[in-house]
Coordinates of C-alpha atoms in Angstrom, one line a residue:
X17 CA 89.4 115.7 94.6
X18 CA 86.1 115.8 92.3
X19 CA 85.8 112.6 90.0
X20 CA 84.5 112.3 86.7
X21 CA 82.0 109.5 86.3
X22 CA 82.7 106.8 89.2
X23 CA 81.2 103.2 88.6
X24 CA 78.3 101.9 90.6
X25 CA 79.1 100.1 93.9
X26 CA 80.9 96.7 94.7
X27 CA 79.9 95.0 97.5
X28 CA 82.5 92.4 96.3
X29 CA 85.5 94.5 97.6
X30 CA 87.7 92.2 99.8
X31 CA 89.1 89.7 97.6
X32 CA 90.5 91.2 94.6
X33 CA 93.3 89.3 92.6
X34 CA 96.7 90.9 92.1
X35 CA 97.8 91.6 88.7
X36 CA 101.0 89.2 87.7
X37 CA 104.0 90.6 87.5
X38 CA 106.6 88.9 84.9
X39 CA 109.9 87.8 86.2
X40 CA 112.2 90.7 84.8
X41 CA 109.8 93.4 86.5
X42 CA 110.2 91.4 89.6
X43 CA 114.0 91.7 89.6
X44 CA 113.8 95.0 88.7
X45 CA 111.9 96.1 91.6
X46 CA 113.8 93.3 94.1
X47 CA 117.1 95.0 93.7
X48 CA 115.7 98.5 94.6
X49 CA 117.5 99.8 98.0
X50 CA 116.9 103.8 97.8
X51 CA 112.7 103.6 97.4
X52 CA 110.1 107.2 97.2
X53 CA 107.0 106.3 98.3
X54 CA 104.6 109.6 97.3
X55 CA 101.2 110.1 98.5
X56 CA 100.5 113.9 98.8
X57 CA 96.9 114.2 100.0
X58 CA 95.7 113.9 103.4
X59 CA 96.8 112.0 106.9
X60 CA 93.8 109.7 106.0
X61 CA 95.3 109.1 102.8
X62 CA 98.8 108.3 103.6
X63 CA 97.5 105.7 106.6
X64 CA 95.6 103.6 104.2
X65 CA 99.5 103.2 102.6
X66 CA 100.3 101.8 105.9
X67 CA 99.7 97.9 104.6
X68 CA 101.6 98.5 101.5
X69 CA 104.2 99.9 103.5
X70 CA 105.1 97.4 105.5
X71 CA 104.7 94.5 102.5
X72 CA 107.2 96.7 100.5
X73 CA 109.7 96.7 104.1
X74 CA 109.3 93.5 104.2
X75 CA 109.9 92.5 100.6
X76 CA 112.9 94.8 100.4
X77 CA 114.6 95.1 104.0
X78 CA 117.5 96.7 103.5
X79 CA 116.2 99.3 101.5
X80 CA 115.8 103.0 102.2
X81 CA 112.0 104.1 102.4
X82 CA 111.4 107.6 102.2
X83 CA 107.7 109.3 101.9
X84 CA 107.0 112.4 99.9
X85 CA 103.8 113.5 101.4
X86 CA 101.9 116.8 102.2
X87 CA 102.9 118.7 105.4
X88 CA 99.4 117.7 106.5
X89 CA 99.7 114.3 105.6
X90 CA 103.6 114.2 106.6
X91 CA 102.6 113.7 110.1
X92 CA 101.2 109.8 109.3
X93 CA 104.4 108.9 109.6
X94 CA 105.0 109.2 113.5
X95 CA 102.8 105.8 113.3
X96 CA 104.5 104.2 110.4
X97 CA 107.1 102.2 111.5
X98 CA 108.7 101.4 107.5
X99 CA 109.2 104.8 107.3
X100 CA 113.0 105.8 107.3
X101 CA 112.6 109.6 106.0
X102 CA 110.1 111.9 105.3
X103 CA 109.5 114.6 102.6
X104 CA 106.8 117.2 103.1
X105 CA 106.0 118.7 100.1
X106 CA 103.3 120.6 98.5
X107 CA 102.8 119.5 94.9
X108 CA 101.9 121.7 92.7
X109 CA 99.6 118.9 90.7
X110 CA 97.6 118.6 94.4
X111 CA 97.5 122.6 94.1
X112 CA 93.9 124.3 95.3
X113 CA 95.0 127.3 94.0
X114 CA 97.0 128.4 97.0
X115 CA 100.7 128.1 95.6
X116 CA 102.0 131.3 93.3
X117 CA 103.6 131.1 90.1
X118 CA 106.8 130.1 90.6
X119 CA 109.0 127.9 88.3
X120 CA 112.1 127.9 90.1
X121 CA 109.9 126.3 92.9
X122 CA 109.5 123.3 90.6
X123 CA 112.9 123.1 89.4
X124 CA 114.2 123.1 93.3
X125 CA 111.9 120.4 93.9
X126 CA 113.6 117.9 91.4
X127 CA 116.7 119.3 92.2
X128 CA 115.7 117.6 95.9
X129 CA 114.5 114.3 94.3
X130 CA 117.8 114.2 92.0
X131 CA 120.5 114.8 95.1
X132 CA 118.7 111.7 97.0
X133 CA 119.3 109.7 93.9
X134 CA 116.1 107.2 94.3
X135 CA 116.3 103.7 92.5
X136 CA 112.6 104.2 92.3
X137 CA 109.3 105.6 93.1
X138 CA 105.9 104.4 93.7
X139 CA 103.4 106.7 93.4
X140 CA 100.2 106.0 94.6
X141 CA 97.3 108.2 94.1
X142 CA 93.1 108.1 94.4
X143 CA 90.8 106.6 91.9
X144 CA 90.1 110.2 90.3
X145 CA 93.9 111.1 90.6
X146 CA 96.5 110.7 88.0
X147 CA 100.1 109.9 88.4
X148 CA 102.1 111.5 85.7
X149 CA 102.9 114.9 86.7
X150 CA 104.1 113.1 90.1
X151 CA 105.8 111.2 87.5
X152 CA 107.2 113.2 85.5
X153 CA 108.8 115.3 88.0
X154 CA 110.3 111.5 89.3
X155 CA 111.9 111.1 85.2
X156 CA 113.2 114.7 85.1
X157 CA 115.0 113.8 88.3
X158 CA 116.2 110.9 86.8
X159 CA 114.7 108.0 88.8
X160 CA 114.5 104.9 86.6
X161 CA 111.9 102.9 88.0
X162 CA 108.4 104.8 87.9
X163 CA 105.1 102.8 89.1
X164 CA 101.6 103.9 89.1
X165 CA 98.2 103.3 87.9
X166 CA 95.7 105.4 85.7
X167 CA 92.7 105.5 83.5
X168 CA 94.7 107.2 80.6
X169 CA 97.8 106.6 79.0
X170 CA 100.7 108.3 79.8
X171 CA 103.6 107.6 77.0
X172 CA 106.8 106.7 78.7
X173 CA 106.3 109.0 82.3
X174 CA 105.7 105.8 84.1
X175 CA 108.1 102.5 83.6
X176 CA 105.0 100.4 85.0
X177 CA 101.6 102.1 83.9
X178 CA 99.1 99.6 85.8
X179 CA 95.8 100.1 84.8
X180 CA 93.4 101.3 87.6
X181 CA 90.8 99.0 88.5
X182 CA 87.4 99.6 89.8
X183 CA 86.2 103.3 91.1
X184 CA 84.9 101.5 93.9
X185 CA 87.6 99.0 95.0
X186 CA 88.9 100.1 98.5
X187 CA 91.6 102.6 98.7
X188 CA 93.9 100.0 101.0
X189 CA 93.4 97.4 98.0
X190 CA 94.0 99.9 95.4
X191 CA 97.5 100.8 97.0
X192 CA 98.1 97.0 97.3
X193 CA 97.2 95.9 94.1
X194 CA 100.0 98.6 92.3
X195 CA 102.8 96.9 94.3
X196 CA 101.6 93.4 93.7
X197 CA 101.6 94.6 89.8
X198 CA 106.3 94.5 89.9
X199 CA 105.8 90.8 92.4
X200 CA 105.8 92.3 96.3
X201 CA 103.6 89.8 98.0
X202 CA 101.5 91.2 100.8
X203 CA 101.0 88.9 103.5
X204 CA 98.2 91.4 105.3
X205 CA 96.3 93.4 103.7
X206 CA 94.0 95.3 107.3
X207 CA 95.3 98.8 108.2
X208 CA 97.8 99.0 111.1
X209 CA 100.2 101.7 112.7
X210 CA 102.2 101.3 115.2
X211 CA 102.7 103.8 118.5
X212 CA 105.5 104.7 120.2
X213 CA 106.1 104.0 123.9
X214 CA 106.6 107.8 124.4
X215 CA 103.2 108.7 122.8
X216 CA 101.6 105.8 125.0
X217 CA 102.9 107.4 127.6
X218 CA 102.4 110.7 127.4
X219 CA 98.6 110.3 126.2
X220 CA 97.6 108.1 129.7
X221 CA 99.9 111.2 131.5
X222 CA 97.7 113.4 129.6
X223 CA 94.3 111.6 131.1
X224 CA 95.7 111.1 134.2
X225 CA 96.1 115.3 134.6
X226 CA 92.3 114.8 134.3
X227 CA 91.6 112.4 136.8
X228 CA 91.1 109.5 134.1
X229 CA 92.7 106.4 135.7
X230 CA 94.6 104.1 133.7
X231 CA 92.2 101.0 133.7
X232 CA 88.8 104.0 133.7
X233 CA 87.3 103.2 130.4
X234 CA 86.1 106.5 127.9
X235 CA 84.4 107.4 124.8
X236 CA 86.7 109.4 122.6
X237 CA 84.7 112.1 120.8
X238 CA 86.2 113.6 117.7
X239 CA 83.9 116.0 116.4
X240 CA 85.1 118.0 113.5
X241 CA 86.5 117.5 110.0
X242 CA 88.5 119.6 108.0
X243 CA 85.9 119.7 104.7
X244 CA 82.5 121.3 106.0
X245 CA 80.9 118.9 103.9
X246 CA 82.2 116.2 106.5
X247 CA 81.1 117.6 109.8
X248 CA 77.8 116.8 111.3
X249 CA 76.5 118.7 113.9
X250 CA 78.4 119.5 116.8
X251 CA 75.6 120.4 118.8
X252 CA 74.0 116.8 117.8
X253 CA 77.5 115.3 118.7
X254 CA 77.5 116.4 122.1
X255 CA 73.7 115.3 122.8
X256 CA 74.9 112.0 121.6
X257 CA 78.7 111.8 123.7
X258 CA 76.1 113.2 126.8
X259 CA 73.7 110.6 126.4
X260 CA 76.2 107.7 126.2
X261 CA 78.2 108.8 129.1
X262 CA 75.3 109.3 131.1
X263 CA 74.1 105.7 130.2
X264 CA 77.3 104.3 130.5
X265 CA 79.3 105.8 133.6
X266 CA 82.1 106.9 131.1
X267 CA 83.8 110.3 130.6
X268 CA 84.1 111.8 127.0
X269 CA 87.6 112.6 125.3
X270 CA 87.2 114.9 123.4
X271 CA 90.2 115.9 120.4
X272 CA 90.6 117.8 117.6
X273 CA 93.2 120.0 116.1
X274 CA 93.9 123.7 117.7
X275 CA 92.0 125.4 115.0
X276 CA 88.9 124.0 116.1
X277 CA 89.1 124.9 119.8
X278 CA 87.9 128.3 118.0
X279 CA 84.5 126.8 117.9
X280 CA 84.5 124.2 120.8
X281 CA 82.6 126.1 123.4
X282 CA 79.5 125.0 122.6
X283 CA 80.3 121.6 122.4
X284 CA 82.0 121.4 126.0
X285 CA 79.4 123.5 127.5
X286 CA 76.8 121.2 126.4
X287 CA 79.3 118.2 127.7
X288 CA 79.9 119.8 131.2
X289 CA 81.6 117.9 133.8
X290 CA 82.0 114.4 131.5
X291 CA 84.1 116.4 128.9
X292 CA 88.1 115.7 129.1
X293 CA 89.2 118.9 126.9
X294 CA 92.2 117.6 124.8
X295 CA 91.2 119.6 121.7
X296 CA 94.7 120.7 120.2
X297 CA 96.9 119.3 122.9
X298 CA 97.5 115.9 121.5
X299 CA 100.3 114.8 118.5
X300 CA 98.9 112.3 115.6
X301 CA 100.8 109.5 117.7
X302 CA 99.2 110.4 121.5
X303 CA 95.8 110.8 119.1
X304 CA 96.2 107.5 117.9
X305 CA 96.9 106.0 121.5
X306 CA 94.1 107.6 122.8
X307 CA 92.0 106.1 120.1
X308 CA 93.5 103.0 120.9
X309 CA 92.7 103.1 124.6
X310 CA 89.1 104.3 124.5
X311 CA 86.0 101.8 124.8
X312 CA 84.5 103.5 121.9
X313 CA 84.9 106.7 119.3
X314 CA 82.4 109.1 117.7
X315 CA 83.7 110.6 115.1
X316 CA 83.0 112.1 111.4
X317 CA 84.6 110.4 107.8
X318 CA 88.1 111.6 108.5
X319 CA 91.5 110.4 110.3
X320 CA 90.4 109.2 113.1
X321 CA 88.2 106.6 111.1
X322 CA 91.2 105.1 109.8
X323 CA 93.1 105.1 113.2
X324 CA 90.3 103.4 114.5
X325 CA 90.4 100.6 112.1
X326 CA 94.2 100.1 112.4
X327 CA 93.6 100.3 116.6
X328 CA 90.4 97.9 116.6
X329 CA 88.8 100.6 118.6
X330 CA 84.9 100.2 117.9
X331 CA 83.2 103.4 116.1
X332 CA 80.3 105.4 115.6
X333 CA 81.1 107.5 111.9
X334 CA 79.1 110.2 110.9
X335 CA 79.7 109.2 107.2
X336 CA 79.1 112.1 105.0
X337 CA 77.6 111.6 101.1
X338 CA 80.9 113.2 99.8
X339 CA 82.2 109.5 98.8
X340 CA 80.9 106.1 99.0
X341 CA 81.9 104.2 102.3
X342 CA 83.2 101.3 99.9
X343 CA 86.5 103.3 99.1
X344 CA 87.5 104.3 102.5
X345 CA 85.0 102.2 105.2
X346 CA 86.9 100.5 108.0
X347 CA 87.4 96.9 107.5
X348 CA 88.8 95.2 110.5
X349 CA 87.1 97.0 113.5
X350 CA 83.6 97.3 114.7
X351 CA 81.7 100.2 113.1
X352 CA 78.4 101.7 112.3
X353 CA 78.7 104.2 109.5
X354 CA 75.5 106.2 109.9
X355 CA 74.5 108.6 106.8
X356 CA 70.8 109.5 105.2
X357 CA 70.8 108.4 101.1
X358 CA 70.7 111.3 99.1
X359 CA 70.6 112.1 95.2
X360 CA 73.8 114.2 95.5
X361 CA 75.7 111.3 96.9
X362 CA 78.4 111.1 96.2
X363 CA 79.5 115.1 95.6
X364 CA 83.4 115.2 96.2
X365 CA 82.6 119.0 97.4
X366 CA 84.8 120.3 100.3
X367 CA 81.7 122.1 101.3
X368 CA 77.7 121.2 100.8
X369 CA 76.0 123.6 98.9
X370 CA 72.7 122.6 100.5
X371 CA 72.3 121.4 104.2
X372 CA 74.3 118.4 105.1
X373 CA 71.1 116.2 104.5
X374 CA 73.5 113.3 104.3
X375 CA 73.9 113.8 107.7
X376 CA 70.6 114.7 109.2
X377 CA 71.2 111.6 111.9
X378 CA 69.0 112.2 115.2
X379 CA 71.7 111.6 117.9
X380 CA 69.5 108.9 119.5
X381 CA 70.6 106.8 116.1
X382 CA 74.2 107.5 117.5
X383 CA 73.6 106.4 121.1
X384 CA 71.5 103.5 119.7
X385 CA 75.0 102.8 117.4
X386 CA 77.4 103.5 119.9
X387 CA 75.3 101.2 122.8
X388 CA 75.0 98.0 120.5
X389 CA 78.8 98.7 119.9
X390 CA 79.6 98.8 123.5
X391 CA 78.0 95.6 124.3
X392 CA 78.7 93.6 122.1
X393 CA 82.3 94.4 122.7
X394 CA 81.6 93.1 126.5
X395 CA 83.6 90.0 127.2
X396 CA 81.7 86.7 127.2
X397 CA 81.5 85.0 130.8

């Protein structure tokens, strides 16, 4: 969402010290057993939850952990393990100016947080998002416990206002440091999923159909992000995934959601016989296992960065100049971010109003990337 004034850069981003929580908060929160969880943006968004989520299921086993999230966002949870429900919901607050006027729409939705009768909610949000409508909506439902963090004050919407800390600090830390705030302890702090056997499966039965053999190695090209803003060429992209493969021996994988298959015939063309079309034939969980599998992924600032980082799968990211890479770079794979420094930078737009100079990248910068990547990935005899 677009920010007001965001601090300068921190290159001091991986060691940032919880905020203590006092003992009656931490008893408080320890006796909670019917937990929301809300993040209502993007899949992105609700992965970089994923290390909060599993420090809260581990701080609290036998409690209930449901997820209010958007339906885009919703399907996250096929890779989140600490997930026992999930809500899809689209929140008015989130609202691009797509939902109608309807208040009975909003009464109906605390009508459904009321009949699940939550002990608490933790909302989490961005650094230019606030939490009190999200919270409010949690009191008029009559859940006791309210937890988020903001820049302004919010009267009495939230039990535990935490105030936000640095623009900059990475998104994974800012979830973590609002739970640490009521006393959960986090014992890791990278990005992980996990994937089910089934989605294993089916995404090597999927590669197989194309002559792929289990042990082949691939480069998985992801091409296209939902913002135009985020999307570098995909004419450069496929001079880049052709070069490597050619260098390399390797086929390309190629994915995406259905709605871009509308505009993938270029792409594949330019890819010929190396390309392995799975462009809208793959869930979030056989994506993820395909990410998982491959040798190394080309990709814009979107998902698939963040499934990367949780896999270990070494990337190539076309990083836009929508956001600085501090809030949302991967932390615990190999990656080259690759993006030109622009005065615009960062925008926040969905779409660039000039033309994507942020990403003017010569794709011999991305076969250069992707190469030093590859090799130093080689095992050490």
């Amino acid at each position: 969402m677009p920010s007001p004034e965001l601090n300068a850069p921190d290159s001091k981003l991986h060691a940032i010290a919880p905020i203590p929580a006092d003992r009656a908060l931490q008893q408080q929160w320890s006796s909670v057993r019917n937990l929301l969880v809300m993040r209502l943006d993007n899949i992105g968004d609700v992965l970089m939850t994923s290390p909060a989520l599993g420090a809260l299921k581990a701080a609290l086993p036998a409690a209930r952990l449901t997820l209010m999230a958007s339906p885009g966002g919703a399907q996250a949870a096929a890779v989140l393990p600490w997930v026992d429900e999930v809500l899809p919901c689209r929140a008015l607050w989130q609202d691009l100016g797509k939902l109608g006027f309807d208040p009975d729409r909003e009464q109906a939705f605390i009508q459904t947080l009321r009949d699940r009768q939550f002990d608490a909610a933790i909302i989490f949000t961005s650094f230019s998002q606030t939490p009190h409508p999200a919270g409010f909506m949690c009191y008029l439902a009559g859940i006791p416990l309210r937890l988020g963090q903001s820049k302004e004050w919010g009267g009495s919407v939230l039990t535990t206002e935490v105030k936000a800390g640095l623009d900059t600090m990475h998104q994974v830390e800012r979830n973590l440091r609002l739970i640490e705030a009521v006393g959960f302890p986090v014992s890791d702090r990278s990005l992980r999923i996990q994937i089910p056997t089934a989605a294993q499966h089916s995404a090597a039965a999927k590669l197989l159909e194309q002559g792929l053999k289990p042990d082949e190695p691939y480069i998985l090209l992801n091409p296209w992000a939902s913002c135009q803003s985020r999307n570098y060429a995909a004419d450069r992209f496929a001079v880049a995934a052709q070069q490597l493969a050619a260098k390399t021996g390797y086929r390309v994988v190629v994915t995406g959601v259905a709605n871009d298959r509308a505009h993938s015939a270029p792409l594949l063309e330019q890819l010929g016989t190396c390309a392995i079309d799975l462009i809208g034939h793959t869930s979030l969980a056989e994506l993820s296992a395909l990410i998982a599998r491959a040798s190394l992924m080309l990709s814009n600032n979107t998902s698939t960065m963040h499934l990367a980082d949780a896999t270990r799968t070494p990337s190539v990211i076309l990083f836009a100049g929508t956001e600085y890479e501090c809030q949302w770079q991967p932390r615990h794979t190999a990656a080259r971010l690759l993006r030109q420094p622009t005065d615009c930078s960062p925008c926040y737009a969905f779409t660039c109003p000039f033309k994507l100079e942020c990403l003017d990248i010569a794709p011999e910068q991305v076969v250069e990337a992707g190469l030093a990547l590859l090799q130093a990935s080689l095992p050490v005899c």
